[in-house]
CSV table of N, CA and C in Angstrom, one decimal:
chain,number,residue,atom,x,y,z
A,797,MET,N,184.3,42.9,-93.2
A,797,MET,CA,183.8,43.8,-92.0
A,797,MET,C,184.1,45.2,-91.9
A,798,SER,N,184.7,45.7,-93.1
A,798,SER,CA,185.6,47.3,-93.1
A,798,SER,C,184.0,47.8,-93.9
A,799,ALA,N,183.2,46.7,-94.4
A,799,ALA,CA,182.3,47.3,-95.4
A,799,ALA,C,180.8,47.3,-94.9
A,800,GLY,N,181.0,46.2,-93.6
A,800,GLY,CA,180.0,45.6,-92.7
A,800,GLY,C,178.4,45.0,-93.6
A,801,GLU,N,179.7,44.0,-94.2
A,801,GLU,CA,178.8,43.0,-94.6
A,801,GLU,C,179.5,42.2,-94.3
A,802,TRP,N,180.2,41.5,-93.0
A,802,TRP,CA,180.6,39.9,-92.5
A,802,TRP,C,179.4,39.7,-91.7
A,803,GLU,N,178.7,38.5,-93.1
A,803,GLU,CA,177.6,37.9,-92.0
A,803,GLU,C,177.8,37.3,-90.9
A,804,THR,N,178.8,36.5,-91.2
A,804,THR,CA,179.3,35.2,-89.6
A,804,THR,C,179.5,36.0,-88.7
A,805,ASP,N,179.7,37.1,-88.1
A,805,ASP,CA,179.6,38.0,-87.2
A,805,ASP,C,179.0,37.6,-86.1
A,806,PRO,N,178.6,37.2,-85.1
A,806,PRO,CA,177.1,36.6,-84.6
A,806,PRO,C,176.6,38.5,-84.2
A,807,TYR,N,177.4,39.3,-84.5
A,807,TYR,CA,176.4,40.2,-83.7
A,807,TYR,C,175.8,41.1,-85.1
A,808,PHE,N,176.2,40.0,-86.2
A,808,PHE,CA,175.4,41.3,-87.8
A,808,PHE,C,174.4,41.9,-87.8
A,809,GLN,N,173.8,43.0,-87.8
A,809,GLN,CA,172.7,44.0,-88.2
A,809,GLN,C,171.8,44.0,-89.3
A,810,GLY,N,172.6,43.1,-90.3
A,810,GLY,CA,172.1,43.8,-91.1
A,810,GLY,C,173.3,44.7,-92.6
A,811,ALA,N,173.7,44.1,-93.5
A,811,ALA,CA,174.5,45.3,-94.1
A,811,ALA,C,173.4,46.6,-94.5
A,812,PRO,N,174.2,47.4,-95.2
A,812,PRO,CA,176.1,47.5,-94.1
A,812,PRO,C,175.9,47.7,-92.8
A,813,ASP,N,176.7,47.2,-91.6
A,813,ASP,CA,176.1,46.6,-90.6
A,813,ASP,C,177.2,48.3,-90.2
A,814,ASP,N,176.4,49.4,-89.4
A,814,ASP,CA,177.6,50.2,-89.1
A,814,ASP,C,178.7,50.0,-87.8
A,815,GLU,N,177.9,49.4,-87.4
A,815,GLU,CA,178.9,48.8,-85.8
A,815,GLU,C,179.8,48.3,-86.5
A,816,GLN,N,180.0,47.2,-87.5
A,816,GLN,CA,181.3,46.4,-88.3
A,816,GLN,C,182.0,47.6,-88.8
A,817,ILE,N,182.0,49.0,-89.1
A,817,ILE,CA,182.1,49.4,-90.1
A,817,ILE,C,183.8,50.4,-88.9
A,818,HIS,N,182.2,50.9,-88.0
A,818,HIS,CA,183.0,51.4,-86.7
A,818,HIS,C,184.7,51.0,-85.8
A,819,ASP,N,183.9,49.6,-85.9
A,819,ASP,CA,184.9,48.6,-85.1
A,819,ASP,C,186.2,48.1,-85.9
A,820,VAL,N,185.5,48.3,-87.1
A,820,VAL,CA,187.3,48.4,-87.7
A,820,VAL,C,187.6,49.5,-87.7
A,821,ALA,N,187.2,50.4,-87.6
A,821,ALA,CA,188.2,52.0,-87.1
A,821,ALA,C,188.7,51.9,-86.5
A,822,GLN,N,187.8,51.7,-85.1
A,822,GLN,CA,188.8,51.7,-83.7
A,822,GLN,C,190.0,50.6,-84.1
A,823,ILE,N,189.8,49.1,-84.2
A,823,ILE,CA,191.1,48.6,-84.2
A,823,ILE,C,192.2,49.3,-85.1
A,824,PHE,N,191.8,49.7,-86.5
A,824,PHE,CA,192.7,50.1,-86.9
A,824,PHE,C,194.0,51.1,-86.7
A,825,ALA,N,192.8,52.0,-85.8
A,825,ALA,CA,193.6,53.1,-85.6
A,825,ALA,C,194.6,52.9,-83.8
A,826,LYS,N,193.6,51.7,-82.9
A,826,LYS,CA,195.3,50.5,-82.1
A,826,LYS,C,196.2,50.2,-83.0
A,827,ILE,N,196.2,49.8,-84.2
A,827,ILE,CA,197.1,49.4,-84.8
A,827,ILE,C,197.5,50.6,-85.0
A,828,GLU,N,197.3,51.6,-86.0
A,828,GLU,CA,198.5,52.2,-85.8
A,828,GLU,C,199.0,53.2,-84.8
A,829,TYR,N,198.0,53.2,-83.2
A,829,TYR,CA,198.8,53.7,-82.1
A,829,TYR,C,200.3,52.7,-81.5
A,830,VAL,N,199.9,51.5,-81.8
A,830,VAL,CA,201.3,50.6,-81.2
A,830,VAL,C,202.0,51.5,-82.4
A,831,GLY,N,202.2,51.3,-83.2
A,831,GLY,CA,203.0,51.7,-84.3
A,831,GLY,C,203.5,52.9,-84.2
A,832,VAL,N,202.9,53.2,-84.3
A,832,VAL,CA,203.7,55.0,-83.6
A,832,VAL,C,204.7,54.8,-82.2
A,833,HIS,N,203.5,54.5,-81.2
A,833,HIS,CA,204.0,54.5,-79.8
A,833,HIS,C,204.4,53.8,-79.4
A,834,GLY,N,204.4,52.7,-79.5
A,834,GLY,CA,205.4,51.1,-79.1
A,834,GLY,C,204.6,51.0,-78.1
A,835,GLU,N,203.7,51.3,-78.1
A,835,GLU,CA,202.4,51.0,-76.5
A,835,GLU,C,201.4,51.4,-76.9
A,836,PRO,N,200.5,50.3,-76.3
A,836,PRO,CA,199.0,50.4,-76.6
A,836,PRO,C,198.5,52.1,-76.5
A,837,SER,N,197.3,52.2,-76.7
A,837,SER,CA,196.4,53.3,-76.7
A,837,SER,C,195.9,52.9,-74.8
A,838,ASN,N,195.3,52.4,-74.9
A,838,ASN,CA,194.7,51.7,-73.5
A,838,ASN,C,194.9,50.8,-73.4
A,839,ARG,N,194.8,51.0,-71.9
A,839,ARG,CA,195.1,49.4,-71.4
A,839,ARG,C,194.0,47.6,-72.3
A,840,THR,N,192.9,48.5,-72.6
A,840,THR,CA,192.3,47.7,-73.0
A,840,THR,C,192.2,47.2,-74.7
A,841,ALA,N,193.2,48.3,-75.8
A,841,ALA,CA,193.2,48.1,-76.6
A,841,ALA,C,193.9,46.7,-77.0
A,842,VAL,N,194.6,46.3,-76.6
A,842,VAL,CA,195.7,44.8,-76.9
A,842,VAL,C,194.8,43.8,-75.5
A,843,ASN,N,195.2,42.8,-76.2
A,843,ASN,CA,195.5,41.8,-74.8
A,843,ASN,C,196.9,40.5,-75.4
A,844,ASP,N,197.3,39.9,-74.6
A,844,ASP,CA,197.9,38.7,-74.9
A,844,ASP,C,197.4,37.3,-75.1
A,845,LEU,N,197.7,36.4,-75.3
A,845,LEU,CA,196.9,35.3,-76.3
A,845,LEU,C,197.9,34.5,-76.0
A,846,ASP,N,199.1,33.5,-76.3
A,846,ASP,CA,199.4,32.8,-76.6
A,846,ASP,C,200.9,32.2,-77.2
A,847,LYS,N,201.8,32.2,-76.5
A,847,LYS,CA,203.3,31.6,-77.0
A,847,LYS,C,203.5,33.3,-77.8
A,848,GLY,N,203.0,34.8,-77.3
A,848,GLY,CA,203.9,35.5,-78.2
A,848,GLY,C,203.0,36.5,-79.2
A,849,VAL,N,201.7,35.4,-79.1
A,849,VAL,CA,200.7,36.1,-80.2
A,849,VAL,C,199.5,37.0,-79.0
A,850,TRP,N,199.1,38.4,-80.0
A,850,TRP,CA,198.5,39.0,-79.4
A,850,TRP,C,196.9,39.1,-80.3
A,851,GLU,N,196.5,40.0,-79.6
A,851,GLU,CA,195.5,40.5,-80.1
A,851,GLU,C,195.2,42.1,-79.9
A,852,PHE,N,194.5,43.0,-81.4
A,852,PHE,CA,193.7,44.3,-81.1
A,852,PHE,C,192.5,44.1,-80.9
A,853,LYS,N,191.4,44.6,-80.0
A,853,LYS,CA,190.7,44.7,-79.9
A,853,LYS,C,190.0,45.2,-79.7
A,854,HIS,N,188.3,45.2,-80.2
A,854,HIS,CA,187.6,46.8,-79.6
A,854,HIS,C,185.6,46.3,-79.9
A,855,GLY,N,185.8,46.6,-79.0
A,855,GLY,CA,184.0,45.4,-78.7
A,855,GLY,C,183.5,44.5,-79.0
A,856,TRP,N,183.9,43.7,-79.2
A,856,TRP,CA,183.7,41.7,-79.6
A,856,TRP,C,184.4,41.5,-80.2
A,857,HIS,N,185.3,42.6,-81.0
A,857,HIS,CA,185.7,42.1,-82.7
A,857,HIS,C,187.3,42.4,-82.0
A,858,ARG,N,188.2,41.0,-82.3
A,858,ARG,CA,189.1,41.0,-82.4
A,858,ARG,C,190.0,40.3,-83.8
A,859,LEU,N,191.3,40.7,-83.4
A,859,LEU,CA,192.9,40.6,-84.7
A,859,LEU,C,194.2,40.6,-84.2
A,860,ALA,N,194.7,39.3,-84.7
A,860,ALA,CA,196.1,38.4,-83.7
A,860,ALA,C,196.6,38.9,-84.2
A,861,TYR,N,197.7,39.2,-83.4
A,861,TYR,CA,199.3,39.6,-84.4
A,861,TYR,C,200.1,39.7,-83.4
A,862,PHE,N,201.4,39.2,-83.3
A,862,PHE,CA,202.8,38.9,-83.4
A,862,PHE,C,203.8,39.7,-84.2
A,863,ASP,N,205.1,40.0,-83.2
A,863,ASP,CA,205.9,40.9,-83.5
A,863,ASP,C,206.8,40.3,-84.2
A,864,THR,N,207.9,40.6,-85.0
A,864,THR,CA,209.2,40.0,-85.7
A,864,THR,C,210.3,41.0,-86.9
A,865,PRO,N,211.5,40.7,-86.2
A,865,PRO,CA,211.9,41.8,-86.7
A,865,PRO,C,212.7,41.2,-88.7
A,866,GLY,N,211.5,40.5,-88.5
A,866,GLY,CA,211.9,39.9,-90.4
A,866,GLY,C,212.5,39.1,-91.1
A,867,ASP,N,213.5,38.8,-89.8
A,867,ASP,CA,214.4,38.1,-90.7
A,867,ASP,C,214.2,36.4,-90.7
A,868,GLY,N,213.4,36.6,-90.2
A,868,GLY,CA,213.0,34.7,-90.0
A,868,GLY,C,213.2,34.1,-89.0
A,869,SER,N,213.5,34.7,-87.5
A,869,SER,CA,213.5,34.3,-86.7
A,869,SER,C,211.8,35.4,-85.4
A,870,PHE,N,211.9,34.3,-84.6
A,870,PHE,CA,211.0,34.8,-84.2
A,870,PHE,C,210.9,34.9,-82.1
A,871,GLU,N,211.2,35.9,-81.5
A,871,GLU,CA,211.4,35.2,-80.2
A,871,GLU,C,209.9,36.3,-79.3
A,872,PRO,N,208.9,35.2,-78.5
A,872,PRO,CA,208.0,35.6,-78.2
A,872,PRO,C,208.0,36.8,-77.2
A,873,LYS,N,207.0,37.5,-77.4
A,873,LYS,CA,207.1,38.5,-76.2
A,873,LYS,C,205.9,37.9,-75.3
A,874,GLU,N,206.2,38.2,-74.1
A,874,GLU,CA,204.6,38.0,-73.1
A,874,GLU,C,204.4,38.9,-72.6
A,875,ARG,N,203.3,38.8,-72.3
A,875,ARG,CA,203.1,39.8,-70.8
A,875,ARG,C,203.5,40.0,-69.8
A,876,VAL,N,204.7,41.1,-69.8
A,876,VAL,CA,205.2,41.1,-68.1
A,876,VAL,C,204.1,41.7,-66.8
A,877,ASP,N,204.7,40.5,-65.9
A,877,ASP,CA,203.7,40.0,-64.9
A,877,ASP,C,204.4,40.5,-63.7
A,878,ASP,N,206.0,41.6,-63.6
A,878,ASP,CA,206.1,42.0,-62.7
A,878,ASP,C,207.0,43.4,-63.0
A,879,ARG,N,206.5,43.9,-62.3
A,879,ARG,CA,206.6,45.7,-62.8
A,879,ARG,C,208.3,45.4,-62.3
A,880,ARG,N,208.8,44.9,-61.4
A,880,ARG,CA,210.3,44.8,-60.5
A,880,ARG,C,210.5,44.5,-62.0
A,881,ILE,N,209.9,43.6,-62.9
A,881,ILE,CA,211.8,42.8,-63.6
A,881,ILE,C,211.3,44.5,-64.9
A,882,CYS,N,210.3,45.6,-65.1
A,882,CYS,CA,211.3,46.7,-66.1
A,882,CYS,C,212.2,47.5,-65.4
A,883,ASP,N,211.9,48.5,-66.0
A,883,ASP,CA,212.9,50.2,-65.8
A,883,ASP,C,212.6,50.1,-63.9
A,884,PRO,N,213.7,50.1,-63.0
A,884,PRO,CA,212.9,50.7,-62.0
A,884,PRO,C,212.9,52.5,-61.8
A,885,ASP,N,213.1,52.6,-63.0
A,885,ASP,CA,212.2,54.2,-63.1
A,885,ASP,C,211.3,54.8,-63.2
A,886,CYS,N,210.9,53.5,-64.1
A,886,CYS,CA,209.4,53.4,-65.2
A,886,CYS,C,208.5,54.1,-64.2
A,887,GLU,N,207.7,54.9,-64.9
A,887,GLU,CA,206.3,55.3,-64.1
A,887,GLU,C,205.3,55.0,-65.6
A,888,ASP,N,205.5,54.1,-66.5
A,888,ASP,CA,204.9,54.3,-67.9
A,888,ASP,C,203.6,53.3,-66.6
A,889,ASP,N,202.4,53.8,-67.5
A,889,ASP,CA,200.9,52.7,-67.1
A,889,ASP,C,201.1,51.5,-67.8
A,890,TYR,N,201.6,51.1,-69.3
A,890,TYR,CA,202.2,49.7,-69.9
A,890,TYR,C,203.3,49.4,-69.8
A,891,TRP,N,203.8,49.1,-68.7
A,891,TRP,CA,204.7,48.8,-68.6
A,891,TRP,C,204.6,47.8,-68.6
A,892,TRP,N,203.5,46.3,-68.6
A,892,TRP,CA,203.1,44.9,-69.1
A,892,TRP,C,203.3,45.5,-70.1
A,893,TYR,N,203.3,45.5,-70.8
A,893,TYR,CA,203.3,45.8,-72.1
A,893,TYR,C,204.8,45.6,-72.7
A,894,PRO,N,205.2,44.3,-73.7
A,894,PRO,CA,207.1,44.0,-73.5
A,894,PRO,C,207.1,44.6,-74.9
A,895,ILE,N,208.8,45.1,-75.1
A,895,ILE,CA,209.2,45.4,-76.1
A,895,ILE,C,209.1,45.2,-77.1
A,896,MET,N,208.3,45.2,-78.8
A,896,MET,CA,207.9,44.5,-80.0
A,896,MET,C,209.1,44.9,-80.9
A,897,ASP,N,209.3,43.9,-81.7
A,897,ASP,CA,210.4,43.8,-82.9
A,897,ASP,C,209.6,45.2,-83.9
A,898,SER,N,210.5,44.9,-84.6
A,898,SER,CA,210.3,46.4,-85.4
A,898,SER,C,208.8,46.3,-86.3
A,899,VAL,N,208.9,44.4,-86.4
A,899,VAL,CA,207.8,44.8,-87.4
A,899,VAL,C,206.9,44.1,-86.8
A,900,LEU,N,205.0,44.1,-87.1
A,900,LEU,CA,203.5,43.9,-86.5
A,900,LEU,C,203.3,43.2,-87.3
A,901,ARG,N,203.2,41.7,-87.7
A,901,ARG,CA,202.7,41.0,-88.1
A,901,ARG,C,200.8,40.6,-87.8
A,902,LEU,N,199.9,41.2,-88.9
A,902,LEU,CA,198.1,40.4,-87.8
A,902,LEU,C,197.7,39.4,-89.5
A,903,THR,N,196.8,38.2,-88.3
A,903,THR,CA,197.4,37.3,-88.9
A,903,THR,C,195.8,36.8,-88.8
A,904,ASN,N,194.5,36.6,-88.4
A,904,ASN,CA,194.0,35.9,-88.3
A,904,ASN,C,192.5,37.2,-87.3
A,905,GLY,N,191.6,37.4,-87.7
A,905,GLY,CA,190.3,37.9,-87.2
A,905,GLY,C,189.0,36.7,-86.2
A,906,TRP,N,188.4,37.3,-85.7
A,906,TRP,CA,187.5,36.5,-85.2
A,906,TRP,C,186.1,37.6,-84.3
A,907,SER,N,185.4,37.3,-83.7
A,907,SER,CA,184.4,37.9,-83.0
A,907,SER,C,184.2,37.2,-81.6
A,908,LYS,N,184.6,38.0,-80.6
A,908,LYS,CA,184.4,37.0,-79.4
A,908,LYS,C,183.4,36.9,-79.1
A,909,GLU,N,182.7,35.8,-78.8
A,909,GLU,CA,181.8,35.5,-78.5
A,909,GLU,C,181.3,34.9,-76.8
A,910,GLY,N,182.2,34.7,-75.9
A,910,GLY,CA,182.5,34.8,-74.8
A,910,GLY,C,183.5,34.6,-74.1
A,911,GLN,N,184.3,35.0,-72.9
A,911,GLN,CA,185.7,35.6,-71.4
A,911,GLN,C,186.3,35.1,-72.4
A,912,MET,N,187.0,33.9,-73.2
A,912,MET,CA,187.9,33.8,-73.6
A,912,MET,C,187.9,33.4,-75.2
A,913,ALA,N,188.9,34.0,-75.3
A,913,ALA,CA,189.0,33.5,-77.4
A,913,ALA,C,189.0,32.4,-77.7
A,914,PRO,N,188.3,31.8,-78.6
A,914,PRO,CA,187.8,30.7,-79.0
A,914,PRO,C,190.0,30.3,-79.8
A,915,PRO,N,190.1,28.8,-78.6
A,915,PRO,CA,190.7,27.8,-79.0
A,915,PRO,C,191.3,28.1,-80.7
A,916,GLU,N,190.3,27.5,-81.3
A,916,GLU,CA,190.6,27.2,-83.0
A,916,GLU,C,191.6,28.9,-83.7
A,917,ALA,N,191.0,29.7,-83.1
A,917,ALA,CA,191.5,31.0,-84.0
A,917,ALA,C,192.7,31.7,-83.2
A,918,VAL,N,193.3,31.2,-81.4
A,918,VAL,CA,194.6,31.2,-81.1
A,918,VAL,C,195.0,30.3,-82.0
A,919,ASP,N,194.9,29.2,-82.0
A,919,ASP,CA,195.6,27.5,-82.9
A,919,ASP,C,196.4,28.4,-84.4
A,920,LEU,N,195.0,29.1,-85.0
A,920,LEU,CA,195.2,29.7,-86.1
A,920,LEU,C,196.2,30.4,-86.5
A,921,ALA,N,196.4,31.5,-85.4
A,921,ALA,CA,196.9,32.4,-85.2
A,921,ALA,C,198.7,31.9,-85.3
A,922,LEU,N,198.7,31.1,-83.9
A,922,LEU,CA,199.9,30.2,-84.2
A,922,LEU,C,201.1,29.9,-85.1
A,923,ALA,N,199.3,29.0,-85.8
A,923,ALA,CA,199.7,28.4,-87.2
A,923,ALA,C,200.1,29.3,-88.6
A,924,ILE,N,199.5,30.6,-88.5
A,924,ILE,CA,199.6,31.4,-89.4
A,924,ILE,C,201.2,31.9,-89.2
A,925,ARG,N,201.8,32.1,-88.2
A,925,ARG,CA,202.5,33.2,-87.6
A,925,ARG,C,203.8,32.5,-87.9
A,926,GLU,N,204.2,30.4,-87.4
A,926,GLU,CA,204.8,29.7,-87.9
A,926,GLU,C,205.0,30.1,-89.4
A,927,GLU,N,203.9,29.5,-89.7
A,927,GLU,CA,203.9,29.0,-91.6
A,927,GLU,C,204.7,31.0,-92.2
A,928,ASP,N,204.7,31.9,-91.9
A,928,ASP,CA,205.2,33.4,-92.2
A,928,ASP,C,206.6,33.9,-91.6
A,929,VAL,N,206.8,33.6,-89.6
A,929,VAL,CA,208.4,33.2,-90.1
A,929,VAL,C,209.3,32.4,-90.7
A,930,GLU,N,208.7,31.3,-91.0
A,930,GLU,CA,209.1,29.6,-92.0
A,930,GLU,C,209.7,30.6,-93.2
A,931,ARG,N,208.2,31.1,-93.7
A,931,ARG,CA,208.3,31.9,-95.4
A,931,ARG,C,210.2,32.7,-95.1
A,932,ASP,N,209.8,33.9,-93.8
A,932,ASP,CA,210.5,34.3,-94.0
A,932,ASP,C,212.5,34.3,-94.0
A,933,GLY,N,212.7,33.2,-93.1
A,933,GLY,CA,213.7,32.5,-93.3
A,933,GLY,C,214.6,32.0,-94.4
A,934,GLY,N,213.4,31.4,-95.0
A,934,GLY,CA,213.5,31.0,-96.5
A,934,GLY,C,213.5,31.2,-97.6
């Protein structure tokens, strides 16, 4: 995708596809922002998927991730649904984004074609997470 040559992208315009190149750069910028600041740059930069797997997003392109301390353990971080759960003095617009562990691990990417992430893409992200965490502990 970073070379604009991902032909299975349903929105592929022909190589080199400038949209793909742009979207990769934008997703990488969003990853870096979360790494530096501990929260997304804006409300549309990330989304929660299932069981502690999240996605970085730009346009129709998605890249799944999860967090871990890197020691073989994993505790799912879900979207915070109730602002009262966070610090009562919190005025942060991103109160809904949980405090992640120190390591974010990327799993798989896809191009979204509908309103929801494809179940097979989410299932693959969950399987990659399980394998990755198990490898850390072994």
